[in-house]
Amino acid sequence: LTISQESVSILSEGGSLGILIGFRGEGDVAKITPLSSSLDDIEITLEPEIGRQSNRAFFVIKSISPKKGAFTVTFDSPCGKKEVLVKVR
């Protein structure tokens, strides 16, 4: 599993950033599942049209609350996991 960034920084209450997730070899990007460490504060959305041509998935990480701090988003797939540190300021 490969990831475009291992840490991101966004603004609270609506700040967002996109990252690309894919595989080094063959793999089905539809089987990549995101999970936020705080569902009340961080939202992860798949944008299915972006990245599809290159066999990667494009996810948008968004702050949905006024809470600031450090959160973790874990991307799980059949071949492993990757974590992204999300700093909300």
PDB file of C-alpha atoms in Angstrom:
ATOM      1  CA  LEU A   1       0.000   0.000   0.000  1.00  0.00           C
ATOM      2  CA  THR A   2       1.397   3.409  -0.935  1.00  0.00           C
ATOM      3  CA  ILE A   3       0.261   6.810   0.220  1.00  0.00           C
ATOM      4  CA  SER A   4       1.043  10.297  -1.118  1.00  0.00           C
ATOM      5  CA  GLN A   5       1.453  11.901   2.345  1.00  0.00           C
ATOM      6  CA  GLU A   6       1.937  10.438   5.811  1.00  0.00           C
ATOM      7  CA  SER A   7       0.949  13.627   7.620  1.00  0.00           C
ATOM      8  CA  VAL A   8      -1.294  16.542   6.713  1.00  0.00           C
ATOM      9  CA  SER A   9      -2.283  19.820   8.333  1.00  0.00           C
ATOM     10  CA  ILE A  10      -5.746  21.329   7.879  1.00  0.00           C
ATOM     11  CA  LEU A  11      -7.869  24.084   9.397  1.00  0.00           C
ATOM     12  CA  SER A  12     -10.653  23.230  11.830  1.00  0.00           C
ATOM     13  CA  GLU A  13     -14.314  23.547  10.829  1.00  0.00           C
ATOM     14  CA  GLY A  14     -14.122  22.754   7.133  1.00  0.00           C
ATOM     15  CA  GLY A  15     -10.453  22.546   6.206  1.00  0.00           C
ATOM     16  CA  SER A  16      -9.722  19.673   3.851  1.00  0.00           C
ATOM     17  CA  LEU A  17      -6.942  18.030   1.868  1.00  0.00           C
ATOM     18  CA  GLY A  18      -6.824  15.193  -0.650  1.00  0.00           C
ATOM     19  CA  ILE A  19      -4.421  12.256  -0.694  1.00  0.00           C
ATOM     20  CA  LEU A  20      -3.802   9.415  -3.141  1.00  0.00           C
ATOM     21  CA  ILE A  21      -3.658   5.798  -1.991  1.00  0.00           C
ATOM     22  CA  GLY A  22      -2.645   2.874  -4.180  1.00  0.00           C
ATOM     23  CA  PHE A  23      -0.687  -0.334  -4.451  1.00  0.00           C
ATOM     24  CA  ARG A  24       2.914  -0.956  -5.490  1.00  0.00           C
ATOM     25  CA  GLY A  25       1.774  -3.935  -7.534  1.00  0.00           C
ATOM     26  CA  GLU A  26      -1.628  -5.250  -8.451  1.00  0.00           C
ATOM     27  CA  GLY A  27      -4.559  -4.562  -6.185  1.00  0.00           C
ATOM     28  CA  ASP A  28      -8.167  -3.468  -6.124  1.00  0.00           C
ATOM     29  CA  VAL A  29      -8.358   0.124  -4.832  1.00  0.00           C
ATOM     30  CA  ALA A  30     -12.071  -0.408  -4.128  1.00  0.00           C
ATOM     31  CA  LYS A  31     -10.996  -2.592  -1.195  1.00  0.00           C
ATOM     32  CA  ILE A  32      -9.212   0.271   0.589  1.00  0.00           C
ATOM     33  CA  THR A  33     -11.220   1.263   3.660  1.00  0.00           C
ATOM     34  CA  PRO A  34     -10.578   4.513   5.591  1.00  0.00           C
ATOM     35  CA  LEU A  35     -11.210   4.872   9.324  1.00  0.00           C
ATOM     36  CA  SER A  36     -10.935   8.068  11.379  1.00  0.00           C
ATOM     37  CA  SER A  37      -9.747   7.986  14.988  1.00  0.00           C
ATOM     38  CA  SER A  38     -12.525  10.508  15.720  1.00  0.00           C
ATOM     39  CA  LEU A  39     -15.652  10.206  13.565  1.00  0.00           C
ATOM     40  CA  ASP A  40     -17.117  13.351  15.187  1.00  0.00           C
ATOM     41  CA  ASP A  41     -14.153  15.488  14.103  1.00  0.00           C
ATOM     42  CA  ILE A  42     -12.610  14.031  10.933  1.00  0.00           C
ATOM     43  CA  GLU A  43     -14.471  12.883   7.822  1.00  0.00           C
ATOM     44  CA  ILE A  44     -12.923  10.861   4.975  1.00  0.00           C
ATOM     45  CA  THR A  45     -14.607  10.804   1.583  1.00  0.00           C
ATOM     46  CA  LEU A  46     -13.652   8.803  -1.512  1.00  0.00           C
ATOM     47  CA  GLU A  47     -13.698  10.752  -4.789  1.00  0.00           C
ATOM     48  CA  PRO A  48     -14.095   7.805  -7.195  1.00  0.00           C
ATOM     49  CA  GLU A  49     -13.441   9.671 -10.451  1.00  0.00           C
ATOM     50  CA  ILE A  50     -10.058  11.093  -9.396  1.00  0.00           C
ATOM     51  CA  GLY A  51      -7.125   8.688  -9.582  1.00  0.00           C
ATOM     52  CA  ARG A  52      -9.081   5.870 -11.195  1.00  0.00           C
ATOM     53  CA  GLN A  53      -7.037   5.999 -14.420  1.00  0.00           C
ATOM     54  CA  SER A  54      -3.823   5.349 -12.484  1.00  0.00           C
ATOM     55  CA  ASN A  55      -5.329   2.579 -10.289  1.00  0.00           C
ATOM     56  CA  ARG A  56      -5.210   4.774  -7.199  1.00  0.00           C
ATOM     57  CA  ALA A  57      -7.933   6.058  -4.898  1.00  0.00           C
ATOM     58  CA  PHE A  58      -8.295   9.745  -4.026  1.00  0.00           C
ATOM     59  CA  PHE A  59      -9.607  10.456  -0.536  1.00  0.00           C
ATOM     60  CA  VAL A  60     -10.498  13.844   0.929  1.00  0.00           C
ATOM     61  CA  ILE A  61      -9.796  14.306   4.642  1.00  0.00           C
ATOM     62  CA  LYS A  62     -11.946  17.055   6.179  1.00  0.00           C
ATOM     63  CA  SER A  63     -12.299  18.642   9.612  1.00  0.00           C
ATOM     64  CA  ILE A  64     -15.996  18.737  10.502  1.00  0.00           C
ATOM     65  CA  SER A  65     -15.791  20.270  13.989  1.00  0.00           C
ATOM     66  CA  PRO A  66     -14.084  23.184  15.754  1.00  0.00           C
ATOM     67  CA  LYS A  67     -11.856  20.747  17.695  1.00  0.00           C
ATOM     68  CA  LYS A  68      -8.113  21.179  17.168  1.00  0.00           C
ATOM     69  CA  GLY A  69      -5.373  18.633  17.753  1.00  0.00           C
ATOM     70  CA  ALA A  70      -3.839  15.508  16.239  1.00  0.00           C
ATOM     71  CA  PHE A  71      -5.942  12.719  14.783  1.00  0.00           C
ATOM     72  CA  THR A  72      -5.188   9.524  12.875  1.00  0.00           C
ATOM     73  CA  VAL A  73      -6.754   8.212   9.694  1.00  0.00           C
ATOM     74  CA  THR A  74      -6.054   4.544   8.988  1.00  0.00           C
ATOM     75  CA  PHE A  75      -6.362   3.124   5.478  1.00  0.00           C
ATOM     76  CA  ASP A  76      -6.901  -0.625   5.570  1.00  0.00           C
ATOM     77  CA  SER A  77      -6.566  -3.025   2.641  1.00  0.00           C
ATOM     78  CA  PRO A  78      -6.154  -6.787   2.164  1.00  0.00           C
ATOM     79  CA  CYS A  79      -2.370  -6.307   1.906  1.00  0.00           C
ATOM     80  CA  GLY A  80      -1.814  -4.014   4.884  1.00  0.00           C
ATOM     81  CA  LYS A  81      -2.486  -0.703   6.590  1.00  0.00           C
ATOM     82  CA  LYS A  82      -1.175   2.844   6.348  1.00  0.00           C
ATOM     83  CA  GLU A  83      -1.776   5.650   8.808  1.00  0.00           C
ATOM     84  CA  VAL A  84      -1.972   9.377   8.155  1.00  0.00           C
ATOM     85  CA  LEU A  85      -1.409  11.878  10.949  1.00  0.00           C
ATOM     86  CA  VAL A  86      -3.954  14.714  10.633  1.00  0.00           C
ATOM     87  CA  LYS A  87      -3.034  17.911  12.464  1.00  0.00           C
ATOM     88  CA  VAL A  88      -6.040  20.203  12.827  1.00  0.00           C
ATOM     89  CA  ARG A  89      -5.232  23.819  13.616  1.00  0.00           C
TER      90      ARG A  89
END
